[in-house]
XYZ file of C-alpha atoms in Angstrom:
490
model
C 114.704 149.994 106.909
C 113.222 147.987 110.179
C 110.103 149.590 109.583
C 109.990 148.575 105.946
C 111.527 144.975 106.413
C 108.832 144.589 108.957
C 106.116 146.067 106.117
C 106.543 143.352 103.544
C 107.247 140.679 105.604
C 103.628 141.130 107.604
C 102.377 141.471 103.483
C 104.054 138.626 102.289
C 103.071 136.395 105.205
C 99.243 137.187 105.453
C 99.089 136.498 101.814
C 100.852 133.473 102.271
C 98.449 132.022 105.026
C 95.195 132.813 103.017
C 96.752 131.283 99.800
C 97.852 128.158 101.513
C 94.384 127.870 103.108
C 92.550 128.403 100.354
C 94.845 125.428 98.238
C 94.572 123.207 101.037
C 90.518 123.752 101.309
C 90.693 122.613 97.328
C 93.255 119.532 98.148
C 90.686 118.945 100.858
C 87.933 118.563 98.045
C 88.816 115.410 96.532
C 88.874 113.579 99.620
C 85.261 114.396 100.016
C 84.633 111.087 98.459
C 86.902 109.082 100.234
C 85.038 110.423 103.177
C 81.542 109.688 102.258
C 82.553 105.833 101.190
C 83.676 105.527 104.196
C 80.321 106.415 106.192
C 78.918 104.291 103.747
C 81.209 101.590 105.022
C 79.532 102.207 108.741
C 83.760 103.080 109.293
C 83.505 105.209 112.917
C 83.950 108.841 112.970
C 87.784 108.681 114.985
C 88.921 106.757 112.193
C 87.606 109.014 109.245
C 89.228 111.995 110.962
C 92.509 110.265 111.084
C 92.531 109.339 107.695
C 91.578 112.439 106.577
C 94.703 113.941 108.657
C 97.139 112.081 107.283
C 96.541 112.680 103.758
C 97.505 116.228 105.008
C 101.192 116.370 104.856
C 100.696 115.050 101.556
C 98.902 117.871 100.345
C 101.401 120.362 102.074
C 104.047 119.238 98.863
C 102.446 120.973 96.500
C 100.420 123.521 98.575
C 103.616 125.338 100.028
C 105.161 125.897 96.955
C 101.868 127.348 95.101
C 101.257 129.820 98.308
C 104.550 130.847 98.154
C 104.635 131.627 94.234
C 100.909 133.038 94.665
C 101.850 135.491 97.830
C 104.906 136.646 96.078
C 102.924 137.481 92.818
C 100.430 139.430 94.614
C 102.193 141.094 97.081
C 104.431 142.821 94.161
C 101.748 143.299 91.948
C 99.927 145.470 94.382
C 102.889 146.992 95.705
C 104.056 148.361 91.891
C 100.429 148.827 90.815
C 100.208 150.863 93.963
C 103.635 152.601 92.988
C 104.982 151.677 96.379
C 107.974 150.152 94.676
C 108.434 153.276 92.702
C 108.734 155.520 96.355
C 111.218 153.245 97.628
C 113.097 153.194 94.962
C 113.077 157.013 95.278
C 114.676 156.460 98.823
C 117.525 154.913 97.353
C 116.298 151.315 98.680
C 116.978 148.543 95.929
C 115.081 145.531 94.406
C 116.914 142.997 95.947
C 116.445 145.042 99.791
C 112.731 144.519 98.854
C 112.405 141.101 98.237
C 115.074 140.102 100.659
C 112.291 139.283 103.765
C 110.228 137.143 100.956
C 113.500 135.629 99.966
C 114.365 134.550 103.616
C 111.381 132.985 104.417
C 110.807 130.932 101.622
C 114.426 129.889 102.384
C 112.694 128.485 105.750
C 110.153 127.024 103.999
C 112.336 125.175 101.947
C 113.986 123.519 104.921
C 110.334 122.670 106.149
C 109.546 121.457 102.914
C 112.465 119.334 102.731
C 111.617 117.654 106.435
C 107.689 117.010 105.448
C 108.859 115.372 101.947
C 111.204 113.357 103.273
C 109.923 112.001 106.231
C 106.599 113.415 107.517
C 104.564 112.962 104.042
C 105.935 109.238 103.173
C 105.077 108.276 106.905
C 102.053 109.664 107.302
C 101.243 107.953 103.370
C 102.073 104.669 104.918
C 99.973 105.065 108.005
C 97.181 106.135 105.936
C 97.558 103.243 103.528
C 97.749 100.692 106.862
C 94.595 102.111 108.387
C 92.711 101.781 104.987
C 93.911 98.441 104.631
C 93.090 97.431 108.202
C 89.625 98.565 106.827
C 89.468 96.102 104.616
C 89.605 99.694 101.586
C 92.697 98.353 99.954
C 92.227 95.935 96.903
C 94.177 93.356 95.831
C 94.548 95.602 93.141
C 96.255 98.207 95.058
C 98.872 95.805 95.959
C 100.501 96.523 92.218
C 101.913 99.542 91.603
C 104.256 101.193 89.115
C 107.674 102.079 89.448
C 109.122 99.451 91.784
C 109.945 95.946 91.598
C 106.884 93.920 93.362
C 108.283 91.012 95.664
C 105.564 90.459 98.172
C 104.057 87.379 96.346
C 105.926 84.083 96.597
C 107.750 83.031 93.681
C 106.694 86.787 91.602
C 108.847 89.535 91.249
C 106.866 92.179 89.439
C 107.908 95.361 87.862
C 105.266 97.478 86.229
C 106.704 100.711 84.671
C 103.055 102.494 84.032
C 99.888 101.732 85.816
C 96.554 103.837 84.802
C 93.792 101.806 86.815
C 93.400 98.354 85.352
C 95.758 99.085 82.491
C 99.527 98.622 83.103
C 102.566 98.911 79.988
C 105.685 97.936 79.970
C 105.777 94.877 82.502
C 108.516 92.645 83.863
C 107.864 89.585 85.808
C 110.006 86.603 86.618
C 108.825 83.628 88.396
C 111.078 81.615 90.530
C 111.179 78.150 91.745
C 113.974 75.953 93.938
C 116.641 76.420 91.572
C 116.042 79.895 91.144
C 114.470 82.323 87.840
C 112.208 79.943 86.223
C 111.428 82.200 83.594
C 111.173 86.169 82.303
C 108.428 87.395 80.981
C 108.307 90.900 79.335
C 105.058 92.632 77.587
C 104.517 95.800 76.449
C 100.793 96.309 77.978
C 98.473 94.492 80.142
C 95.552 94.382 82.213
C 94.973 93.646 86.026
C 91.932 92.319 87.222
C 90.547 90.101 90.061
C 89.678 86.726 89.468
C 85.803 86.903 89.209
C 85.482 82.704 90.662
C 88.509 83.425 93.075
C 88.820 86.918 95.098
C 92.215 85.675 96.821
C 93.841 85.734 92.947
C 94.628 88.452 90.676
C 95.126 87.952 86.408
C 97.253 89.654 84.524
C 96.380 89.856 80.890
C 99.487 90.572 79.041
C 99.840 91.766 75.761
C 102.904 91.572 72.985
C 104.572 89.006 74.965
C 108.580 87.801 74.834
C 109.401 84.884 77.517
C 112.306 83.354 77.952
C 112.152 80.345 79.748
C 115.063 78.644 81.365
C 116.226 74.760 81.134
C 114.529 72.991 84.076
C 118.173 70.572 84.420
C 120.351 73.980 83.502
C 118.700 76.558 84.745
C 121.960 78.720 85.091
C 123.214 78.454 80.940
C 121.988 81.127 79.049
C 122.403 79.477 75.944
C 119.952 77.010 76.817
C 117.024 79.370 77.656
C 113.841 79.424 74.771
C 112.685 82.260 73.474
C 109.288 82.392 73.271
C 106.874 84.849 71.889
C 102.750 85.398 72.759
C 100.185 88.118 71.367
C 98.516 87.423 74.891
C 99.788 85.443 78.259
C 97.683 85.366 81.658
C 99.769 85.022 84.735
C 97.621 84.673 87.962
C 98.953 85.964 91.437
C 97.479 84.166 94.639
C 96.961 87.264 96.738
C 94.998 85.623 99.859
C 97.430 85.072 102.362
C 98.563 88.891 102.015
C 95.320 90.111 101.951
C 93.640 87.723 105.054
C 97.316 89.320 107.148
C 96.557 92.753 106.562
C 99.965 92.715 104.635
C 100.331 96.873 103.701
C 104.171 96.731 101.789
C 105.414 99.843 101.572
C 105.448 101.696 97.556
C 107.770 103.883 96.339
C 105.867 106.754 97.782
C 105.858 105.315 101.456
C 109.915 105.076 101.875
C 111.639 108.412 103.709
C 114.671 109.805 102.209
C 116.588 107.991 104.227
C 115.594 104.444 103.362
C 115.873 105.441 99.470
C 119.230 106.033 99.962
C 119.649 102.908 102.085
C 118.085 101.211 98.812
C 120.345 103.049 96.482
C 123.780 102.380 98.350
C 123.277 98.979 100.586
C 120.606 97.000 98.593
C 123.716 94.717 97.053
C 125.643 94.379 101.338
C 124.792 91.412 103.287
C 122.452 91.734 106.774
C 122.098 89.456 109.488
C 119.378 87.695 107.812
C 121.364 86.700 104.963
C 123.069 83.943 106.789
C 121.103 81.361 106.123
C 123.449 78.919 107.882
C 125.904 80.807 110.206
C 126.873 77.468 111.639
C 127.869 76.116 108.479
C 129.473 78.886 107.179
C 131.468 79.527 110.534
C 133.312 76.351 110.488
C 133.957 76.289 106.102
C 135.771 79.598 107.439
C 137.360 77.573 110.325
C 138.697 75.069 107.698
C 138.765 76.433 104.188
C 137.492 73.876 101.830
C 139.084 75.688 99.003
C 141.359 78.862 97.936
C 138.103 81.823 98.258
C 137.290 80.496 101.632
C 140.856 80.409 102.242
C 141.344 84.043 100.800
C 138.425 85.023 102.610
C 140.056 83.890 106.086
C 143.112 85.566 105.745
C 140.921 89.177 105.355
C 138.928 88.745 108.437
C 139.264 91.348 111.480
C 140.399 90.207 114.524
C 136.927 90.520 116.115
C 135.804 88.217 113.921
C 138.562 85.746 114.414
C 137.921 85.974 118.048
C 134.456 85.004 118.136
C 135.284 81.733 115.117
C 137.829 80.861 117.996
C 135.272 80.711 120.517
C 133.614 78.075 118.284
C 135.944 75.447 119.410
C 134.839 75.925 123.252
C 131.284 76.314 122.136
C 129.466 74.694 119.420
C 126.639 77.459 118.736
C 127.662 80.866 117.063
C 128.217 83.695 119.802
C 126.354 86.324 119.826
C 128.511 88.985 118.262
C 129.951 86.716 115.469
C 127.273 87.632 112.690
C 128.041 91.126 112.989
C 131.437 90.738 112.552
C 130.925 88.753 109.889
C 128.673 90.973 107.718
C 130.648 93.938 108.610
C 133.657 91.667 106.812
C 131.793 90.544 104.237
C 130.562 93.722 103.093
C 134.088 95.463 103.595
C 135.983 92.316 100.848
C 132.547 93.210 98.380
C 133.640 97.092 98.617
C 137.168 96.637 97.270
C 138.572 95.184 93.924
C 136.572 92.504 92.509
C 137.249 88.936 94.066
C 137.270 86.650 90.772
C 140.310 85.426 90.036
C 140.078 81.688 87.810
C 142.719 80.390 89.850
C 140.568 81.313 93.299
C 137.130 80.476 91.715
C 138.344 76.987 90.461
C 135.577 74.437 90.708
C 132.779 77.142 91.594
C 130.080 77.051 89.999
C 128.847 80.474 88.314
C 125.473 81.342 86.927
C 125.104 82.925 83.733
C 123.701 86.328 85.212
C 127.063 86.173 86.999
C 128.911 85.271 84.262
C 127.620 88.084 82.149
C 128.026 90.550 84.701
C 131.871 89.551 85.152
C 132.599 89.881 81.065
C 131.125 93.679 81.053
C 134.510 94.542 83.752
C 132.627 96.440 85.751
C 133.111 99.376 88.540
C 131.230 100.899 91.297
C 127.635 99.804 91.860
C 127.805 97.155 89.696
C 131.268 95.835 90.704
C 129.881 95.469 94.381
C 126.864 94.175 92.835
C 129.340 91.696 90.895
C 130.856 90.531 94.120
C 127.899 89.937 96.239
C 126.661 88.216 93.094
C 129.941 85.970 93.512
C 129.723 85.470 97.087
C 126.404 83.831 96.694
C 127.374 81.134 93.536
C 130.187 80.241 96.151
C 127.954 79.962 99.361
C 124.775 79.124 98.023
C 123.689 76.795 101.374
C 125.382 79.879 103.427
C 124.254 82.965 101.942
C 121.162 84.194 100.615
C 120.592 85.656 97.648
C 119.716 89.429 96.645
C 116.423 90.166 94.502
C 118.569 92.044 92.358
C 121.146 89.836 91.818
C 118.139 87.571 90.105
C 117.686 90.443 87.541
C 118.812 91.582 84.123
C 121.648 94.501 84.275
C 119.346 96.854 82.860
C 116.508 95.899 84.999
C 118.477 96.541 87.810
C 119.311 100.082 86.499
C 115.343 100.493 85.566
C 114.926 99.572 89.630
C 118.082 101.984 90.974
C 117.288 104.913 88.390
C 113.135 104.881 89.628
C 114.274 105.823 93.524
C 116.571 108.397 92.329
C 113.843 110.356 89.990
C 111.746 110.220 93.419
C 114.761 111.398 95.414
C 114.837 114.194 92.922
C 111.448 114.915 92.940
C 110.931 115.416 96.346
C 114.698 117.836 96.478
C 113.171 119.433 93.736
C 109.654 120.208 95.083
C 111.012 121.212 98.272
C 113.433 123.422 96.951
C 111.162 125.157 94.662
C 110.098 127.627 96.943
C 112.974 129.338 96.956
C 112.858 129.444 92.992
C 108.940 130.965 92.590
C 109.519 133.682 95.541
C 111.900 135.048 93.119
C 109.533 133.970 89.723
C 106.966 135.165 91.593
C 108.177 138.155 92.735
C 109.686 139.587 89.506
C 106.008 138.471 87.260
C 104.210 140.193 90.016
C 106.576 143.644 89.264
C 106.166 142.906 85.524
C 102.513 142.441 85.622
C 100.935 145.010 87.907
C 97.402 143.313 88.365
C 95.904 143.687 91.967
C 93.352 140.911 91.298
C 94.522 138.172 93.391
C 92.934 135.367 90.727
C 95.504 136.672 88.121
C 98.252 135.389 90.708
C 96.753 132.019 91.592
C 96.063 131.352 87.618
C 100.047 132.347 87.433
C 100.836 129.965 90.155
C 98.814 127.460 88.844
C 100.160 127.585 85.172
C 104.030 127.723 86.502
C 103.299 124.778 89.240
C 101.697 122.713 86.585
C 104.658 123.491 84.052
C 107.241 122.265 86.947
C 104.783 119.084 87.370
C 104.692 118.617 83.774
C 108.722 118.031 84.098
C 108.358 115.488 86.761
C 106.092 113.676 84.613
C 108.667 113.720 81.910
C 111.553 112.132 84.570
C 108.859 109.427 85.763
C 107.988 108.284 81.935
C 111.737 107.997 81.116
C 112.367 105.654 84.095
C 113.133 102.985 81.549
C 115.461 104.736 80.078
C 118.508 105.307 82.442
C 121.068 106.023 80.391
C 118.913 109.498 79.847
C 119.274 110.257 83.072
C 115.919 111.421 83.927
C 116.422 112.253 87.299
C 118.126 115.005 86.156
C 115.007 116.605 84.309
C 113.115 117.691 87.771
C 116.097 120.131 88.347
C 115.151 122.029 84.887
C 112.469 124.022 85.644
C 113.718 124.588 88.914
C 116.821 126.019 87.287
C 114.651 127.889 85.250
C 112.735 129.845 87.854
C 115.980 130.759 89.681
C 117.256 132.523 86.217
C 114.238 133.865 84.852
C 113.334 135.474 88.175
C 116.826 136.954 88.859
C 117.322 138.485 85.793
C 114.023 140.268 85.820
C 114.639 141.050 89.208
C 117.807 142.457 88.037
C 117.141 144.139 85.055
C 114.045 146.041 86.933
C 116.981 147.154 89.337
């Protein structure tokens, strides 16, 4: 059995190498382009090559999954065409003995899979990206992309849920001034250009347009707030000051796993930089001007008492006192929801607030409630969130986008255990020893598993779908399909 483990796995692995060279000399094609405008650009040769390298992780996504659906197909199809199957079989060795060594190491490949989409391909993106834009290769254009919310220009935050070039649908923007959202505007389509007499601005031409604009002396009372509606509405973007810096923000494609998840669980829980005025807010804790500050006293840690004691010997903040105090903070926002009408008397609340609190929330959205809170109470103290700015459902739009790419990338990554399987029982079925019938195979089934995630990424606006769920279906697919033909062959 050594003998023959040792047999297939040497098969299975050659195969494997040549495949994955031969989809990562075709990857390598496209960036041919890229190559020469750089030349053109009198860009020097040590540059070129490192740009060139890191698109290569990248490319290793999709490239490792294909080899390993392409090896498995041909390895089997020779191997029953050649009616080796058939003599082991004879010896009393089973199906699932024979693909076992295939089955291991695409287990292992999985695991490398998972470490190169979550980290090593979203790095190496971003450092890629920064070199280009370094370069001066990155447009202003570039700076919009789809599927997150945009708040690298002052006073803009811009979600765009579909960009194809200069064309862009379904768009969200709200513009801010000192007393906060100035006004929402939604369209259905739009346009990006740059501004042919300015190159620091960008225009957005937008298309079946709904505003609603906010009262400039009550900015916070939703039933003061027009409703306005536009077949066409240009907002222009001053982009200079981001471009002249060499500003490179990071996209939804840039951020590891692990800083999705940070997004996903602690984008509502206060950081060090959220105290605007630790001073201020250290001594309104010292002496409670009313009941929340007072309920918010009596829930503080000892630490934190400590270093507000230390005030009165010292009049600047010591060193370990914001910590304390964010690690507080965020502990009171974690637990039951801190409205009461008896505690909030004479607090001001804004309507997004206010609508947020009538809904009774839980989870998320009841920390996202009390951070919300927090901030009406403290608004000299405490900054305030991006998302606590936006709509319920455009905060679910923003939450439900990083967990289809979370998916994605589990998905992709996983998939190689799936197609060694697919693979591995189409190769049996087929019998062909022509190795383009099993890269047209892995082509079709990668494309059909693509196809999904193309699905999940349209239906971002849709969360109560639950799209991130639909990368998992063809990968649940594979993994039945390929065990009961592996199974029924036995």
């Amino acid at each position: 059995m050594r003998i023959l483990t040792t047999y297939i796995t040497r098969q299975f692995m050659l195969t494997f190498v040549i495949t994955l060279a031969v989809f990562l000399f075709v990857m390598a094609v496209g960036n041919i382009f890229k190559v020469i405008d750089l030349f053109s650009r009198g860009v020097p040769g040590l540059l070129i090559l490192q740009v060139f390298s890191y698109g290569i992780p990248f490319s290793l996504i999709f490239a490792i999954p294909m080899s390993v659906m392409a090896a498995a197909f041909l390895v089997f199809s020779r191997m029953s065409s050649d009616r080796e199957l058939i003599a082991m079989r004879a010896c009393g060795v089973s199906l699932w003995q024979i693909v076992q060594p295939p089955v291991l190491i695409a287990a292992v490949l999985s695991l490398v899979c998972i470490y190169i989409n979550c980290n090593l391909a979203p790095a190496s993106h971003y450092a890629r990206r920064t070199v280009l834009g370094k370069l001066g290769v990155e447009t202003p254009l570039s700076l919009l992309d789809e599927g997150r919310f945009i708040r690298d220009f002052p006073g803009f935050t811009i979600y765009i849920s579909r960009k194809d070039g200069p064309r862009v649908s379904d768009i969200v923007i709200y513009e801010f001034n000192s007393k906060g959202v100035k006004q929402t505007v939604r369209a259905k389509s739009g346009t990006i250009e740059a501004d042919k007499q300015n190159p620091g601005k960008i225009v957005i031409h937008l298309y079946k347009v709904r505003i609603d604009q906010a009262d400039e002396q009550f900015p916070d009372d939703l039933s003061r707030t027009k409703r306005l509606s536009a077949d066409e509405y240009p907002v222009t973007i001053d982009v200079a000051e981001l471009m002249s810096r060499g500003v490179v923000w990071k996209k939804r494609a840039d951020l590891t796993m692990l800083e999705i998840f940070k997004t996903l669980r602690g984008s509502m829980l206060f950081t060090g930089d959220d105290l605007t005025d630790l001073n201020g807010l250290a001594h309104a804790l010292i002496d409670p001007p009313n009941r929340l500050t007072d309920f918010i006293q009596a829930h503080l840690s000892d630490n934190t008492l400590m270093w507000l004691d230390k005030l009165d010997v010292s009049p600047a903040p010591g060193a370990g006192l914001p910590a304390a105090l964010v690690a507080d903070l965020n502990r009171l926002m974690a637990g039951p929801c801190l409205y009461t009408a008896r505690r909030f008397e004479g607090i001001n609340l804004n309507g997004n607030t206010r609508a947020l609190l009538d809904r009774n929330p839980s989870g998320d959205a009841m920390l996202r409630l009390n951070r919300m809170l927090l901030e009406n109470a403290y608004p000299a103290f405490l900054a305030r969130n991006f998302l606590s700015n936006l709509k319920a459902e455009d905060a679910a739009v923003h939450r439900m986008s990083l967990m289809v790419e979370a998916s994605t990338r589990l998905a992709l990554s996983l998939s190689c255990y799936a197609f060694v399987l697919l693979g591995a029982a189409l190769g049996m079925k087929i019998q062909r020893k022509e190795s383009s019938i099993g890269i047209a195979v892995s082509l079709l089934l990668v494309f059909v598993f693509y196809f999904f995630i193309i699905i999940a990424d349209a239906m971002v606006n849709y969360p109560q779908y639950q799209p991130h769920l639909i990368v998992w279906i063809p990968f649940v697919a594979s993994e039945i399909i390929g065990y009961v033909l592996i199974n029924r062959a036995n």
